[in-house]
Coordinates of C-alpha atoms in Angstrom, one line a residue:
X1 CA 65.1 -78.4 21.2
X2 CA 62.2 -80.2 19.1
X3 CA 60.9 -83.2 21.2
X4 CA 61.1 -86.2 19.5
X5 CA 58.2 -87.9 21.9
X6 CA 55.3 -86.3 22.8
X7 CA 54.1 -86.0 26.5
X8 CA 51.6 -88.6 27.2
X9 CA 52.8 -91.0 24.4
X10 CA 53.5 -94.3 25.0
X11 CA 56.1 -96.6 23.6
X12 CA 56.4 -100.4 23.5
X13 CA 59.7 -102.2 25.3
X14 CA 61.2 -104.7 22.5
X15 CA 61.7 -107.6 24.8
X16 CA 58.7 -108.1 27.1
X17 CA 55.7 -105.7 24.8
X18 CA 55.3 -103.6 28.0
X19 CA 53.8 -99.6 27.8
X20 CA 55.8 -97.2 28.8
X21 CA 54.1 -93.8 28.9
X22 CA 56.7 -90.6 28.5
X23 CA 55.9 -87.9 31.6
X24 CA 58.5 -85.7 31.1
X25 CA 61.2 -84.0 29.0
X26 CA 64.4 -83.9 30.9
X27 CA 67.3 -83.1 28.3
X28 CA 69.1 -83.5 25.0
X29 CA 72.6 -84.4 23.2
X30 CA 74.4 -84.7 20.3
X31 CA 72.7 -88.2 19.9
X32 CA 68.9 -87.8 21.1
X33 CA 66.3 -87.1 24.1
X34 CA 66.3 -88.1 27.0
X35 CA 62.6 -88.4 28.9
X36 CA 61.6 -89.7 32.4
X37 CA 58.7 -92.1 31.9
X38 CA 56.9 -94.6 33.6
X39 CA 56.8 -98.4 32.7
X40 CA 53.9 -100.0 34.7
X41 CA 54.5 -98.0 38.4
X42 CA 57.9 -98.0 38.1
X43 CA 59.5 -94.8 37.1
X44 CA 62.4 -95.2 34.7
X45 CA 64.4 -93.0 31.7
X46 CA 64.0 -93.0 28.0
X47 CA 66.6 -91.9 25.6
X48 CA 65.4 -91.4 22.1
X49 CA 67.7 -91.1 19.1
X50 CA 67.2 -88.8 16.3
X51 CA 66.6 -90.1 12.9
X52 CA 70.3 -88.7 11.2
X53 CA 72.3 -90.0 14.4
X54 CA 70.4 -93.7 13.3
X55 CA 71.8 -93.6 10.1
X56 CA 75.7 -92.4 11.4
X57 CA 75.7 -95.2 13.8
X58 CA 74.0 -98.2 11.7
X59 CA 75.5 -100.7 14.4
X60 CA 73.5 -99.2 17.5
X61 CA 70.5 -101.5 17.7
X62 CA 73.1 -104.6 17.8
X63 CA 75.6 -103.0 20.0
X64 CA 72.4 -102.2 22.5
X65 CA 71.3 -105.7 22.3
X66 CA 74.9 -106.9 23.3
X67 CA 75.0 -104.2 26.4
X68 CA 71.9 -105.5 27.2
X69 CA 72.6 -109.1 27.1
X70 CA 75.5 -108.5 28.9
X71 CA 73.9 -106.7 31.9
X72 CA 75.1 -104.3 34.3
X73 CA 78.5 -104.3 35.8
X74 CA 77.0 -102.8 38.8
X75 CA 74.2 -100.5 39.9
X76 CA 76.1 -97.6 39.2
X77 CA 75.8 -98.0 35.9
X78 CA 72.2 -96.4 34.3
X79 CA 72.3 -99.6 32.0
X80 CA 69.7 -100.0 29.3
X81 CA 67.7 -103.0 30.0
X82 CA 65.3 -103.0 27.1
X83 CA 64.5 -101.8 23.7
X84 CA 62.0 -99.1 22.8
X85 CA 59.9 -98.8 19.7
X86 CA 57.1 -96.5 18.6
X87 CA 53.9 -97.8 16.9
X88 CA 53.9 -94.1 15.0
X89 CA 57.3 -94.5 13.7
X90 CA 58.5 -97.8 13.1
X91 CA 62.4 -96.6 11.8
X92 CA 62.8 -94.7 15.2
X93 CA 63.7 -96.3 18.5
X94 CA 65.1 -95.9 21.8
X95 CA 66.1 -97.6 25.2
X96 CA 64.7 -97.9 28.6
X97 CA 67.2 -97.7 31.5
X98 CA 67.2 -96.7 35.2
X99 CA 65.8 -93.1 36.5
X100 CA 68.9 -90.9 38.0
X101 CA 67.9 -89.8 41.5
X102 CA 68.0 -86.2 41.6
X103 CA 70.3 -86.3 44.3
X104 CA 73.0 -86.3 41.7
X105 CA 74.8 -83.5 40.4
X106 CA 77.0 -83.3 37.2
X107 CA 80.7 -83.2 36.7
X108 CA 79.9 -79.6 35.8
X109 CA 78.3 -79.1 38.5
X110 CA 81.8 -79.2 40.3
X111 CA 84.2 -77.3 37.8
X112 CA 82.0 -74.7 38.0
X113 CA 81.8 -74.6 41.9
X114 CA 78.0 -74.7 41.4
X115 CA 78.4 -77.4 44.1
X116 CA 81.6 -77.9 46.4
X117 CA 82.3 -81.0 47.7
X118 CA 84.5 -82.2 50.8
X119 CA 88.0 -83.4 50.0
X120 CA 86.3 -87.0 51.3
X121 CA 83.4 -87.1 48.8
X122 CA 85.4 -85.9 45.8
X123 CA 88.0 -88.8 46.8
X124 CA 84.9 -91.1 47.5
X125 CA 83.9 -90.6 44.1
X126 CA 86.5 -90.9 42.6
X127 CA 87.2 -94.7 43.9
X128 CA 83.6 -95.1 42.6
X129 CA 84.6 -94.5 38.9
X130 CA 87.6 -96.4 39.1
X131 CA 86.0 -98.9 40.9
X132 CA 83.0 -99.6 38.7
X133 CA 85.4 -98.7 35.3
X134 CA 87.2 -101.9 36.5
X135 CA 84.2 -103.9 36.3
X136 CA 83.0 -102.8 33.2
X137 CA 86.5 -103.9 31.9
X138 CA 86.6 -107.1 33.9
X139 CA 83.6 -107.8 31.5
X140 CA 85.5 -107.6 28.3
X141 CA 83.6 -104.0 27.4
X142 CA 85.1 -100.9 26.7
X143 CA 83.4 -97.3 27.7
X144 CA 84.8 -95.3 24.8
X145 CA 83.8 -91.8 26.6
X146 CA 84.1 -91.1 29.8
X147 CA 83.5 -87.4 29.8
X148 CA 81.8 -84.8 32.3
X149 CA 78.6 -85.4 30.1
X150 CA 78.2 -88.7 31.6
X151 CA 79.3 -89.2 35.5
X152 CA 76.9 -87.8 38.3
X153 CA 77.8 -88.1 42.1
X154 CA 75.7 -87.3 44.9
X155 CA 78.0 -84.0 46.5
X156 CA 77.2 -85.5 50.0
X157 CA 78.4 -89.3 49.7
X158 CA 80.4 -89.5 46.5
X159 CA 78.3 -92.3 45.1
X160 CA 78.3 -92.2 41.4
X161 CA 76.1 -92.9 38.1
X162 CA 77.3 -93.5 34.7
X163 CA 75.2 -93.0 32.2
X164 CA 75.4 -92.9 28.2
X165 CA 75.8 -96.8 28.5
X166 CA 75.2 -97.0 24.4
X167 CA 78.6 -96.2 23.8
X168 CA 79.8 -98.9 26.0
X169 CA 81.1 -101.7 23.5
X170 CA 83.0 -104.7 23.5
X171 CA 87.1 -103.8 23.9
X172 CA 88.9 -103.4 21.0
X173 CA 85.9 -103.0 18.4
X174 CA 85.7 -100.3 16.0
X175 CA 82.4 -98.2 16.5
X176 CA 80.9 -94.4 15.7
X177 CA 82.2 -93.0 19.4
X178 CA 85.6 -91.7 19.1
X179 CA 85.5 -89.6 22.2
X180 CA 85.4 -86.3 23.8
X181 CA 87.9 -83.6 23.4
X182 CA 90.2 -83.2 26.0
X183 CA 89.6 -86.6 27.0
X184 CA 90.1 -88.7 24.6
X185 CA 94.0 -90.4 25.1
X186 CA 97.1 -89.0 22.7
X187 CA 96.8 -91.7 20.6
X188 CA 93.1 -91.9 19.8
X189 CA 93.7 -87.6 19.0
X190 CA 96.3 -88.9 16.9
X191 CA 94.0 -91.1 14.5
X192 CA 96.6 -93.9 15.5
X193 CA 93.8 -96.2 17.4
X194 CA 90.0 -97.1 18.6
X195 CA 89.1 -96.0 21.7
X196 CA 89.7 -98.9 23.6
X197 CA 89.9 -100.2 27.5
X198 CA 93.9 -98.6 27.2
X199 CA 92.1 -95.3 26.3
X200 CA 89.9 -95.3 28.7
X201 CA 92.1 -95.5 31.7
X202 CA 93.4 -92.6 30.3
X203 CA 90.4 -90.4 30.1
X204 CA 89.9 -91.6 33.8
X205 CA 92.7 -90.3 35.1
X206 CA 92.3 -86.9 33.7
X207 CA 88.7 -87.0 35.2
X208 CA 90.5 -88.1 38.7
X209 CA 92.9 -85.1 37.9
X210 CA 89.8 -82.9 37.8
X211 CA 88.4 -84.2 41.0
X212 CA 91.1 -83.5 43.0
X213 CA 92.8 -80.6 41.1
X214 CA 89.6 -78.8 38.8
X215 CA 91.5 -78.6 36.0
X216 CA 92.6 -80.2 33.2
X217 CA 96.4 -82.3 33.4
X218 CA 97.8 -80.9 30.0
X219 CA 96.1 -77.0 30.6
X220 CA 99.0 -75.0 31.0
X221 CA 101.0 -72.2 29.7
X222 CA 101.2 -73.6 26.7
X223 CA 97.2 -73.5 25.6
X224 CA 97.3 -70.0 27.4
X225 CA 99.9 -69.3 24.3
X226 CA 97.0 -70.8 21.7
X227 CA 95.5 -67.3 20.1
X228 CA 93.4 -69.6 17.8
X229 CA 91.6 -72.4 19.8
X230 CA 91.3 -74.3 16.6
X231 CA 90.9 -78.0 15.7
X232 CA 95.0 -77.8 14.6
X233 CA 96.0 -76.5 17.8
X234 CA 93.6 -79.4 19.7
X235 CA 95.5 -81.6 18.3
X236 CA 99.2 -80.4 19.4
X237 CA 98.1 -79.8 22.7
X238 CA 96.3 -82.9 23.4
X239 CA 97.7 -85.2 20.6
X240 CA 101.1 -84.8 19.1
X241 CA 102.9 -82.0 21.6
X242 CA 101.0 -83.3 25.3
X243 CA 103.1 -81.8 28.5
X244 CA 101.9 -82.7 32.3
X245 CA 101.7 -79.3 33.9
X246 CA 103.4 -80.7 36.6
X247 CA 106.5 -82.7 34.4
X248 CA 109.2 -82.8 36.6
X249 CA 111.8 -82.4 34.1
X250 CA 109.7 -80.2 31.9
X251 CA 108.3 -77.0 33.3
X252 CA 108.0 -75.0 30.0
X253 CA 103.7 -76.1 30.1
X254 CA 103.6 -74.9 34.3
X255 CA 100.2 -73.4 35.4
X256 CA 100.5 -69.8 34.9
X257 CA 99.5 -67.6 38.6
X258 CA 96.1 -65.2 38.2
X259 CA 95.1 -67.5 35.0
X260 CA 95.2 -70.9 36.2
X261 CA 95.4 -70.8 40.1
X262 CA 93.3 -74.1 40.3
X263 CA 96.2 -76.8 40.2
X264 CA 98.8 -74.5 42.0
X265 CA 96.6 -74.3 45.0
X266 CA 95.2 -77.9 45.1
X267 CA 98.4 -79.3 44.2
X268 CA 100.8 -79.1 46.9
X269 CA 97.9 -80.0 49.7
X270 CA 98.3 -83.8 48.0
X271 CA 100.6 -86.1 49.5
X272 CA 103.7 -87.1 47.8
X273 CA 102.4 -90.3 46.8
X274 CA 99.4 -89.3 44.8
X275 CA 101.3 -86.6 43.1
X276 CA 103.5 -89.3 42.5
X277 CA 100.7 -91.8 40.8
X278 CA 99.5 -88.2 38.6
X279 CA 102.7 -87.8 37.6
X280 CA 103.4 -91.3 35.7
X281 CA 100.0 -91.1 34.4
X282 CA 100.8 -88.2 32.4
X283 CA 104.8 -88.7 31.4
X284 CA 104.8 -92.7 30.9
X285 CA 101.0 -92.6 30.2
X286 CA 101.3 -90.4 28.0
X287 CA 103.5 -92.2 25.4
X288 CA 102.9 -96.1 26.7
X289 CA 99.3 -96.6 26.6
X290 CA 100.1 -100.4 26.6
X291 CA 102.1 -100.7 29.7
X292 CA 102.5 -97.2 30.6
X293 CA 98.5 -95.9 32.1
X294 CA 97.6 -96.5 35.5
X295 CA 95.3 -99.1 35.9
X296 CA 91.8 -99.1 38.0
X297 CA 92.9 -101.3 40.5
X298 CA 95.9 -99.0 41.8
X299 CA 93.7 -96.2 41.6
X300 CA 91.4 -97.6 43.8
X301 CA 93.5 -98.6 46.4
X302 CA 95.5 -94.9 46.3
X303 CA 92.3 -93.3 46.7
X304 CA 91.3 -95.1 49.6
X305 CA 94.1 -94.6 50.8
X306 CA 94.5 -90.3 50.7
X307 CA 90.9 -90.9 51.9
X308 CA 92.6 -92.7 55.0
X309 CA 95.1 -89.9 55.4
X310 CA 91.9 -86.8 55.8
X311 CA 92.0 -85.1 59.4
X312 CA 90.7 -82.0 60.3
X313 CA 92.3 -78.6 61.6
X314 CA 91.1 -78.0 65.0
X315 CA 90.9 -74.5 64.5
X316 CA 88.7 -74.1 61.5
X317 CA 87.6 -77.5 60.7
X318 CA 89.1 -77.6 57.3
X319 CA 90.3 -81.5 55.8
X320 CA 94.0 -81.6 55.5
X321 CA 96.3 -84.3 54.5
X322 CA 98.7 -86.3 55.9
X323 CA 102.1 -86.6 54.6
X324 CA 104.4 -89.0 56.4
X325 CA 107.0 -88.0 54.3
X326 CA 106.5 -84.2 54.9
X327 CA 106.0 -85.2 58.6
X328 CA 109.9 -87.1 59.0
X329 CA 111.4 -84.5 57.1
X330 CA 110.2 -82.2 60.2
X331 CA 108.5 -80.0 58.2
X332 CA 105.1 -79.3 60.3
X333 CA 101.7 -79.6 59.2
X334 CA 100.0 -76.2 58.9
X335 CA 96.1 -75.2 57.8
X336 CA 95.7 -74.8 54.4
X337 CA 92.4 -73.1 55.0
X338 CA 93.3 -71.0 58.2
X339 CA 97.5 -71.3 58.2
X340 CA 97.5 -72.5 61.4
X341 CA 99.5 -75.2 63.0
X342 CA 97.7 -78.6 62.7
X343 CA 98.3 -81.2 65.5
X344 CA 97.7 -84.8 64.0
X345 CA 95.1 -87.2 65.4
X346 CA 96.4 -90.5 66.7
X347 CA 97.2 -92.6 63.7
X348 CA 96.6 -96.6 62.8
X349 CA 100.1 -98.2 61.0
X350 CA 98.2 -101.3 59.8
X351 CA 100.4 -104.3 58.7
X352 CA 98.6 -106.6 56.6
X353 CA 101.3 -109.6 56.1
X354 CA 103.8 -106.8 54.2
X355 CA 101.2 -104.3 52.8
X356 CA 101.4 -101.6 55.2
X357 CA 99.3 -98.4 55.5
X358 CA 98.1 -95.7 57.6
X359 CA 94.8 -94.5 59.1
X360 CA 94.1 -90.7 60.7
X361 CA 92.0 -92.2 63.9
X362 CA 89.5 -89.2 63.7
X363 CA 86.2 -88.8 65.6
X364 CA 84.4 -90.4 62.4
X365 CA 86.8 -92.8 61.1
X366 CA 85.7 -96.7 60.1
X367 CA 87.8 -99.5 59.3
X368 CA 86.5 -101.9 56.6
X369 CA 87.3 -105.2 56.0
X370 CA 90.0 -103.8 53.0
X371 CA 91.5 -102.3 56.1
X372 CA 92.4 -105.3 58.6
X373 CA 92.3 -108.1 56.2
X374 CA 94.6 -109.4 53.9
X375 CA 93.3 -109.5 50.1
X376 CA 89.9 -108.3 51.3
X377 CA 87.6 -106.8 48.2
X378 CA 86.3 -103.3 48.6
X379 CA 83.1 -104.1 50.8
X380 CA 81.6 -100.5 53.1
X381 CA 78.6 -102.6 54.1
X382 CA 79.5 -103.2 57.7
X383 CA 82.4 -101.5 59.0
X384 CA 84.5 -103.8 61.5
X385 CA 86.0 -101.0 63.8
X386 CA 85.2 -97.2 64.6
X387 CA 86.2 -94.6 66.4
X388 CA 84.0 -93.7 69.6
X389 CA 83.7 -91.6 73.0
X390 CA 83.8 -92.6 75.8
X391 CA 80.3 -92.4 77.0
X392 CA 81.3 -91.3 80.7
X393 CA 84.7 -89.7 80.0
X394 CA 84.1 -87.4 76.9
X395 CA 88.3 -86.3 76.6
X396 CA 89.0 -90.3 75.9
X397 CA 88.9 -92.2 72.5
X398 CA 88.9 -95.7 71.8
X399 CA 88.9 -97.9 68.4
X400 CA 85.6 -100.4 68.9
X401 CA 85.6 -103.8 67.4
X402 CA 82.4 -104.0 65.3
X403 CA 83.7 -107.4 64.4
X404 CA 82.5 -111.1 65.3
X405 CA 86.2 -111.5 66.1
X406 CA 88.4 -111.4 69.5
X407 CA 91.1 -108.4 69.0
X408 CA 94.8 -108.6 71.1
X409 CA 95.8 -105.6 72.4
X410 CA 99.5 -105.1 73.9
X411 CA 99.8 -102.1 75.3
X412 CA 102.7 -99.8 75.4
X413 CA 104.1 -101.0 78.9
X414 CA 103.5 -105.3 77.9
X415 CA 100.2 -105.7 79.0
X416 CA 97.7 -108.1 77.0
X417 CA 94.0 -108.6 76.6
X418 CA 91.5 -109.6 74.8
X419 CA 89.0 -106.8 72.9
X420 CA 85.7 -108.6 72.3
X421 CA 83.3 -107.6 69.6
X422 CA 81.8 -104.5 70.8
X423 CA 84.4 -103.2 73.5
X424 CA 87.1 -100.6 72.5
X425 CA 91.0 -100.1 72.7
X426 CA 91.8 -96.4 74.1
X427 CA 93.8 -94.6 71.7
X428 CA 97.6 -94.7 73.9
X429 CA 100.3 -94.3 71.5
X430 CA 102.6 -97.5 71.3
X431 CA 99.2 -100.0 71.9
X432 CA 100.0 -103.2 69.3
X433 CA 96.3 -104.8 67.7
X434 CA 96.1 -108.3 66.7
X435 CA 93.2 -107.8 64.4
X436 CA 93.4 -111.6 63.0
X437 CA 96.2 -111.9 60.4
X438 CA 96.9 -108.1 60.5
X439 CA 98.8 -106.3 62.9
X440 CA 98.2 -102.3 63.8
X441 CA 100.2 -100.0 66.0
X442 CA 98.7 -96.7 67.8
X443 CA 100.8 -93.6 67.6
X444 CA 100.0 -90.4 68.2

């Protein structure tokens, strides 16, 4: 690819006149170049834009100058924070914006298996998008599209970067970015809309689908059918004829076994209640993109909530999933790596005022504040109870209050007292915790 900067050049930032002196090449798109560089000693990314991408999209410069008024919705987001000009090209330009850390891999990365990720960072990162794709909508902004090309997420943690911040716009305005295929919603394939905020929970949720299933929702037997991968037969499949793979009252678009084994292995190891969530995104989301798509917010809190239900077979050390529902209909939890029988770690039932959840008490499980108090936000600074050892008596558990409140405990025979901040309740089935205004029962 022809560099549109050379190495050792230096450009001028359009808002304070600073230098910033290009150091390396690190890639390109359909749009421009993208260079690490340094402005003053702080090392930062340019993205340059080629000259006939300028003229397709004449309302870049003032849709970066909005973006960058606006500012950040968080610090996942590699936001532009200042113009760039050249003093050898005046009708070219470009944007300064955070350096990713190369601790982060691509989406591509994953559905490729270059990389394989636990079953808790790939649910980790995928609260991060949804969690930082509600802010950027919280701010009036669409994203217009979210894509592999864009998201990064460190295969240890699950935190995640977003980059290709120019085509963020505000919601509802028409622009040059239509989308990328196969995730771009019906209606935008259609020619019936913008991409707006509506379209991009869309495009999320086949992301999430790919996350937690590597592949794509609507990628059944019906594209294995398509002889001609052509931009006709896109548009049935994606646009005017689109069929969940996993309809429950249409099976004719079904993965097909030793083509697409993907989604029928990863598939059944979900509990019901994500499948459940997948499933209205792609029927009712599919034809309702007003009322019909799942929104950010519900993601989030499923999310953390299959995160919750992780535990690990104590034969091969595999994550499995809790199902309470599979669990009272007597069916018994077996391996999915190893087939063997699974017993369950002792769980939390948390009753927050009428929300109710559950928590696998495993050797590394925390409880945040979204955990034991009502209407909390998402906050995994300081964790307010953990799971320990006992330091003298290595076969007993306990749940240790990391808060600055007293806990209650009753156990299961009617005995109370108090748990200050920093002792511990031994996992006993039938111990009641009065965590404040939530409630949690030990059963195991």
């Amino acid at each position: 690819m022809n560099q549109l900067l050379q190495l050792g050049e230096t450009v001028q930032t359009h808002a304070t006149g600073l230098s910033c002196t290009v150091e390396h090449f690190l890639g390109g798109g359909a749009q421009g170049e993208v260079y690490r560089a340094r402005l003053g000693d702080q090392p930062v990314a340019v993205k340059w834009y080629f000259p006939h991408y300028l003229q397709q999209d004449p309302q870049l410069r003032q849709r970066l100058n909005r973006i960058i008024q606006a500012g950040a919705p968080g610090d996942r987001f590699l936001w532009p924070f200042d113009l760039a000009e050249s003093a050898r090209d005046a009708t070219s330009f470009g944007y300064v914006m955070p350096l990713r850390e190369e601790r982060f891999c691509g989406m591509i990365d994953l559905v490729t298996r270059r990389v394989t990720p636990s079953f808790r960072t790939l649910v980790t990162t995928g609260f991060e998008l949804a969690y930082n794709y509600r802010a950027l909508h919280a701010k009036g902004l669409c994203y217009r599209d979210i894509a592999f090309g864009n998201l990064f997420f460190d295969p240890n943690t699950g935190e995640v970067r977003i980059g290709d911040n120019d085509n963020v716009d505000v919601n509802n305005s028409p622009g040059a970015i239509s989308g990328t295929p196969r995730f771009m919603a019906p209606e935008i394939v259609r020619g019936e809309a913008e991409p707006n905020a509506q379209s991009d929970l869309f495009s999320l949720s086949v992301l999430l689908f790919y996350l937690l299933c590597n592949h794509h929702p609507l990628e059944g037997a019906q594209e294995l059918a398509i002889h001609c991968f052509d931009q006709p037969a896109m548009a049935r499949l994606y646009g005017h004829a689109p069929l969940f793979i996993f309809d429950p009252d249409d099976g004719a678009n079904r993965p097909v076994p030793g083509e697409q084994d993907n989604p029928l292995l990863f598939w059944p190891l979900y509990p019901a209640f994500i499948r459940a969530i997948f499933t209205r995104a792609f029927t009712v989301g599919l034809r309702d993109a007003t009322h019909g798509r799942v929104r950010e917010g519900e993601w989030c809190s499923t999310l953390l909530q299959l995160r919750d239900m992780i535990h690990y077979c104590t034969g091969c050390g595999a994550e499995n999933f809790y199902d309470g529902d599979a669990l009272r209909a007597g069916r018994q939890t077996t391996c999915w790596a190893c087939r063997q029988a699974v017993p369950l770690p002792p769980r939390l039932r948390i009753d927050r005022g009428g929300d109710r959840s559950v928590v696998l008490l495993n050797h590394d499980t925390k409880l945040y504040p979204h955990h034991l108090e009502p209407g909390q936000p998402f906050d995994f600074s300081e964790p307010l109870a953990a799971v320990t050892q006992h330091p003298k008596q290595p076969t007993q558990w306990g749940l240790q209050n990391l808060s600055g409140a007293k806990w209650v405990v009753t156990t299961a025979d009617g005995a109370m007292r108090d748990v200050e901040p920093g002792r511990s309740v031994t996992l006993a089935s039938g111990a009641q915790i009065r965590f404040g205004r939530a409630e949690g029962e030990i059963r195991t």
